[in-house]
Coordinates of C-alpha atoms in Angstrom, one line a residue:
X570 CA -0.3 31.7 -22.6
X571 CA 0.6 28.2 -22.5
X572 CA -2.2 25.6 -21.3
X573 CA -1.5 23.3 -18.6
X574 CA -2.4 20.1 -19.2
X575 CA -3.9 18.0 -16.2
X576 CA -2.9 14.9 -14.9
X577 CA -5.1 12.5 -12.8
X578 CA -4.1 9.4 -11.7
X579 CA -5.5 6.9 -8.7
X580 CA -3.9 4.8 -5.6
X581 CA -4.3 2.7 -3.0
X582 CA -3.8 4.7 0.6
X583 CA -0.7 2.5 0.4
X584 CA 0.9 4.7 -1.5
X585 CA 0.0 8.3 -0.8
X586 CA 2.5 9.7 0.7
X587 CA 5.1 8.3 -1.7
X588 CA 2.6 9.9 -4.5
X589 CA 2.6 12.9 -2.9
X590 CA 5.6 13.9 -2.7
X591 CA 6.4 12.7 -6.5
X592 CA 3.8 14.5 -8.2
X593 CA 5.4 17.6 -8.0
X594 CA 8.5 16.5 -9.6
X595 CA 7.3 13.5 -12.0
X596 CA 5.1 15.8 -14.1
X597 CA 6.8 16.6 -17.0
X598 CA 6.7 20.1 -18.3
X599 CA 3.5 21.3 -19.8
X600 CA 1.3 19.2 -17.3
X601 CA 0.6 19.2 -13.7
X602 CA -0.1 15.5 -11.7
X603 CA -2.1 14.8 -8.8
X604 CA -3.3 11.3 -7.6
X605 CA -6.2 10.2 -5.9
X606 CA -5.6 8.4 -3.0
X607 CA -8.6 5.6 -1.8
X608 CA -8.7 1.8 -0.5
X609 CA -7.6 -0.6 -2.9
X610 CA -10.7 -2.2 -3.4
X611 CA -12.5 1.0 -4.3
X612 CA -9.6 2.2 -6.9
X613 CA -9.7 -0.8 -8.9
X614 CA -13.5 -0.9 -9.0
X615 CA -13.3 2.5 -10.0
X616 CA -11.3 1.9 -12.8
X617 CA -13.0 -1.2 -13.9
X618 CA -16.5 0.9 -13.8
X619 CA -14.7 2.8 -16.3
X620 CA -13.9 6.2 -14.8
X621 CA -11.6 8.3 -16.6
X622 CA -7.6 7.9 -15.1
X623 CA -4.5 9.0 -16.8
X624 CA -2.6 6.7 -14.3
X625 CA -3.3 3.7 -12.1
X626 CA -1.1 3.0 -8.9
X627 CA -1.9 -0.4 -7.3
X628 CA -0.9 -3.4 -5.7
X629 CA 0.5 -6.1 -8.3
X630 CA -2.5 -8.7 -8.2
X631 CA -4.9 -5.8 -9.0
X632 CA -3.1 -4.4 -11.5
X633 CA -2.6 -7.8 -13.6
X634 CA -6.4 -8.2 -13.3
X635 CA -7.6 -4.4 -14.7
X636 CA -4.6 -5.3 -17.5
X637 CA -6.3 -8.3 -18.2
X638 CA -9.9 -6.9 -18.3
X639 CA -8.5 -3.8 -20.8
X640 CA -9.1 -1.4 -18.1
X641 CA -4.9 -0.8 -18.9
X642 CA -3.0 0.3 -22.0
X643 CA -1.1 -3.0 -22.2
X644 CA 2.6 -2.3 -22.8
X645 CA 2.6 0.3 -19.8
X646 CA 2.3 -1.9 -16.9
X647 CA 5.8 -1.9 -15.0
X648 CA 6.5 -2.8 -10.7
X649 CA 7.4 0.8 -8.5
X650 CA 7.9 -0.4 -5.6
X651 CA 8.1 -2.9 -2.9
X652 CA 6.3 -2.5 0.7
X653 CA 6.8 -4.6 3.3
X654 CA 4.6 -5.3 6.1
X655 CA 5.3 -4.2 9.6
X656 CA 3.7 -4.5 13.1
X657 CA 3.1 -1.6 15.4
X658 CA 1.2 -1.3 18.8
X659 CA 0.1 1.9 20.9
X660 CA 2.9 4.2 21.4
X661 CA 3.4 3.2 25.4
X662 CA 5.9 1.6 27.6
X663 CA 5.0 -1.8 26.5
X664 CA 6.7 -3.0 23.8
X665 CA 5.8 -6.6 22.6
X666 CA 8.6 -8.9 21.1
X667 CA 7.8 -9.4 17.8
X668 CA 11.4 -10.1 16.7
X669 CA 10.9 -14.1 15.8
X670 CA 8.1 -16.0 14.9
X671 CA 7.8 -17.5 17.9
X672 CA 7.7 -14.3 19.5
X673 CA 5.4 -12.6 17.1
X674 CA 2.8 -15.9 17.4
X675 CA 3.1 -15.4 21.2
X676 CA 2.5 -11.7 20.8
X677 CA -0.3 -12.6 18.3
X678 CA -2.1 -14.9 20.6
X679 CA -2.0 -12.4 23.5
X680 CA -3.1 -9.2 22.1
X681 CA -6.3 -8.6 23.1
X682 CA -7.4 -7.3 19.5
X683 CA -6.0 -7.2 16.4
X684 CA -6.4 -4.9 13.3
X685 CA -5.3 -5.5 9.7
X686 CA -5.8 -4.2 6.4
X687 CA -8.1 -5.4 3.0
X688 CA -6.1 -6.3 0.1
X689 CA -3.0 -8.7 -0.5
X690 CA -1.3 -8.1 2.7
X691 CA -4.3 -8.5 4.8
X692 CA -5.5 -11.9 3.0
X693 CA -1.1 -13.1 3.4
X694 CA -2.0 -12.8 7.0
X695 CA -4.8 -14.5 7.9
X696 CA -3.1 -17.4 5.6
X697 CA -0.1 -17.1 8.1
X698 CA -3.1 -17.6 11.2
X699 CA -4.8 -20.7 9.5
X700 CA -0.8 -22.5 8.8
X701 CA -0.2 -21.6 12.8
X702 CA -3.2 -22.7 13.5
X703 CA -4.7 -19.9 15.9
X704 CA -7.3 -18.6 13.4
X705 CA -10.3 -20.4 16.1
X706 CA -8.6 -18.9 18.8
X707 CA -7.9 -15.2 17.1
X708 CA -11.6 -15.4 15.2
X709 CA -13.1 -12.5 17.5
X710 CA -10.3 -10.5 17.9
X711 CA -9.7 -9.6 15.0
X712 CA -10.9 -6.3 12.8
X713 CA -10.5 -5.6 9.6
X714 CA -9.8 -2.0 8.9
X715 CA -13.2 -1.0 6.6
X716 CA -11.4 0.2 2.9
X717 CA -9.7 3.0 3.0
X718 CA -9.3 3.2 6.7
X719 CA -5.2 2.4 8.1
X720 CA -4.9 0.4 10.6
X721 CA -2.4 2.9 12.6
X722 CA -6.0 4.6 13.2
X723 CA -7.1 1.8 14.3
X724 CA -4.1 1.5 17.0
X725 CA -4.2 5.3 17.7
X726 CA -7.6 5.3 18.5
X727 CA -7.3 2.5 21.1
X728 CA -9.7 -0.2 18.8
X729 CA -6.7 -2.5 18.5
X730 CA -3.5 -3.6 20.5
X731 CA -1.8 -5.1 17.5
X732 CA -1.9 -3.9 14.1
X733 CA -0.1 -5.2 10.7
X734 CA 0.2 -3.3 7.5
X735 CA 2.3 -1.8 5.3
X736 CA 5.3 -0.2 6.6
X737 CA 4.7 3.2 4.9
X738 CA 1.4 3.5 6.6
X739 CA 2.7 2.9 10.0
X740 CA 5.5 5.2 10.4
X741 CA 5.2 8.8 11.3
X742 CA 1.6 8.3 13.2
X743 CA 0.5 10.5 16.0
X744 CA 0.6 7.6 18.9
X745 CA 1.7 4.0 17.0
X746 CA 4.6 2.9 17.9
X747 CA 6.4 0.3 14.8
X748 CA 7.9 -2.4 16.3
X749 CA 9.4 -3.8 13.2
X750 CA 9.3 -5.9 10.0
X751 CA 7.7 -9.2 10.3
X752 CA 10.4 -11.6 11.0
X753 CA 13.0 -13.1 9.3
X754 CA 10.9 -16.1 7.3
X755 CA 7.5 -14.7 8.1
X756 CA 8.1 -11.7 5.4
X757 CA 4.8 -10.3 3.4
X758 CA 6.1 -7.8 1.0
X759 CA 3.0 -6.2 -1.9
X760 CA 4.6 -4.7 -5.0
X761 CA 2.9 -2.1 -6.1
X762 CA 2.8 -1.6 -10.0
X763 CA 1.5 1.6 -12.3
X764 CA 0.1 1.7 -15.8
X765 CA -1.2 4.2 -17.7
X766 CA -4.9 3.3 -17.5
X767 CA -6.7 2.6 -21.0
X768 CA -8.9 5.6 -20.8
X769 CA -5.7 8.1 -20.7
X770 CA -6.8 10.9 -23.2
X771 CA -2.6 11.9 -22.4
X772 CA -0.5 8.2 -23.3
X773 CA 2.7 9.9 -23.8
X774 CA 2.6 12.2 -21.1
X775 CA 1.5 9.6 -18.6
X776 CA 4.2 7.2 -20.0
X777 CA 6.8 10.2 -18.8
X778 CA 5.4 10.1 -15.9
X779 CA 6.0 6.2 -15.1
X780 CA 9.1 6.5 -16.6
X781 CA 10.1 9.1 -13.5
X782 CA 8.3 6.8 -10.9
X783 CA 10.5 4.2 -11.6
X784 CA 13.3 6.0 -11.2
X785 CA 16.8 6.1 -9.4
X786 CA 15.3 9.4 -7.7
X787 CA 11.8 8.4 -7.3
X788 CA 13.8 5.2 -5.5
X789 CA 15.1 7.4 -2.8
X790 CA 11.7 8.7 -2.0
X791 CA 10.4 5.6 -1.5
X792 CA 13.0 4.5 1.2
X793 CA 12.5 7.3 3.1
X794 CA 8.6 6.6 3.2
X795 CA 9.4 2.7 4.5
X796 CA 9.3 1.0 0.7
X797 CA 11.6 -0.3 -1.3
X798 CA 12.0 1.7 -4.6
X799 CA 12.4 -0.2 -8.1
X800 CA 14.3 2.5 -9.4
X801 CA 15.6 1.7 -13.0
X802 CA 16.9 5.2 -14.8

C-alpha cells in the first residue's frame, strides 16, 4: 500500500475559507493538504520561530519579510489573490450609506463603535482616519479585533456598529449585513502571496501545489469567496 504523504501548510484567517475549499483539489496525487488557519501576526511568527510548514499563505508585506529573513525557499514566492476591504454593520433595518467617501466619513464619524482588523488592512485604515483627520474624534471608539478574532464577530455580537475587513470574511456571517466595497478612490485591497516555506521536507510537491493555487480554477474559487483570484494556468 501506497503511503500518503502529508501536507501542512499555514494562513492568515483571511484566507480560510478559500484554503479550504482548495485543499481537496490542489493536492497532487500521492499527498493529502491541509492548512492551518490563525491571525496573521501569529502565522508569520510562527514561521519565523522556525516551525516546520510545507506552505506559507500570507498577506504580501509579511511574506517579502519571512523571504527576506530565509524563513522561504526563495524562487517560490508568487501573489494568489487579491482581497478587498469591505464594510458591514449588524444585519437590521438600518443601513448606513457608505457609497462615497463623504458618506462613509459621515457614517464613520457617527457609528457609535468601530471594529477593525490587525495586519495591512487594519494599519491602511487608521492611515485613511489620520489624512481625514477624525482619528481624535474616533480614538475611543474604536477596537481592534485581538489576532485571529474577525471583526464580523465583533458586529454579530453587538461590540461594534461598523466594522471594516476583508471582504471574504464578512460575507456569509450569521447576522452582519456587508454594505459594500470601500468607495470608489478610498480602495484598500491586501494581496495575499504563498511560498513554499524553507523548512518544506516536500519542495516539489508543495511547488505543485502553488502552481494549482494560482490557477485559472483556483481563480474561480476565489471570486466566489469575495477575492480576486490571480489565476495564471
Amino acid at each position: 500500500m501506497s503511503t500518503v504523504v502529508p501536507l501542512l501548510g499555514i494562513s492568515s484567517m483571511a484566507t480560510r475559507q478559500l484554503l479550504s475549499e482548495l485543499a481537496t483539489r490542489c493536492a497532487p496525487a500521492g499527498s493529502s493538504l491541509q492548512f492551518e488557519s490563525v491571525g496573521g501576526v501569529d502565522a508569520a511568527r510562527r514561521v519565523a520561530a522556525g516551525e516546520a510548514f510545507d506552505l506559507v499563505v500570507l498577506a504580501a508585506d509579511a511574506m517579502d519579510k519571512l523571504l527576506a529573513a530565509g524563513h522561504l525557499l526563495p524562487g517560490t514566492l508568487r501573489p494568489l489573490v487579491d482581497s478587498p476591504m469591505a464594510i458591514a454593520s449588524r444585519e437590521g433595518p438600518a443601513r448606513p450609506d457608505v457609497g462615497s467617501a463623504a458618506a462613509l466619513r459621515e457614517a464613520v464619524l457617527q457609528a457609535p463603535s468601530i471594529g477593525y482588523s490587525t495586519g495591512p488592512s487594519g494599519v491602511a485604515l487608521m492611515a485613511l482616519f489620520e489624512r481625514w483627520g477624525v482619528m481624535a474624534a474616533l480614538r475611543d471608539r474604536l477596537v481592534q479585533a485581538r489576532p485571529g478574532v474577525p471583526v464580523a464577530s465583533l458586529i454579530a455580537g453587538g461590540e461594534v456598529s461598523l466594522g471594516f475587513q476583508q471582504r471574504s470574511e464578512l460575507l456569509g456571517v450569521a447576522g452582519v449585513q456587508v454594505l459594500g466595497d470601500m468607495p470608489s478612490g478610498l480602495e484598500i485591497v491586501t494581496t495575499f502571496s504563498g511560498a513554499v516555506a524553507a523548512r518544506s521536507t516536500h519542495v516539489d510537491l508543495a511547488r505543485q501545489v502553488l502552481v494549482q493555487l494560482a490557477s485559472e480554477q483556483a481563480a474561480a474559487v476565489a471570486e466566489r469567496v469575495g477575492m480576486r483570484g490571480r489565476g495564471c494556468v
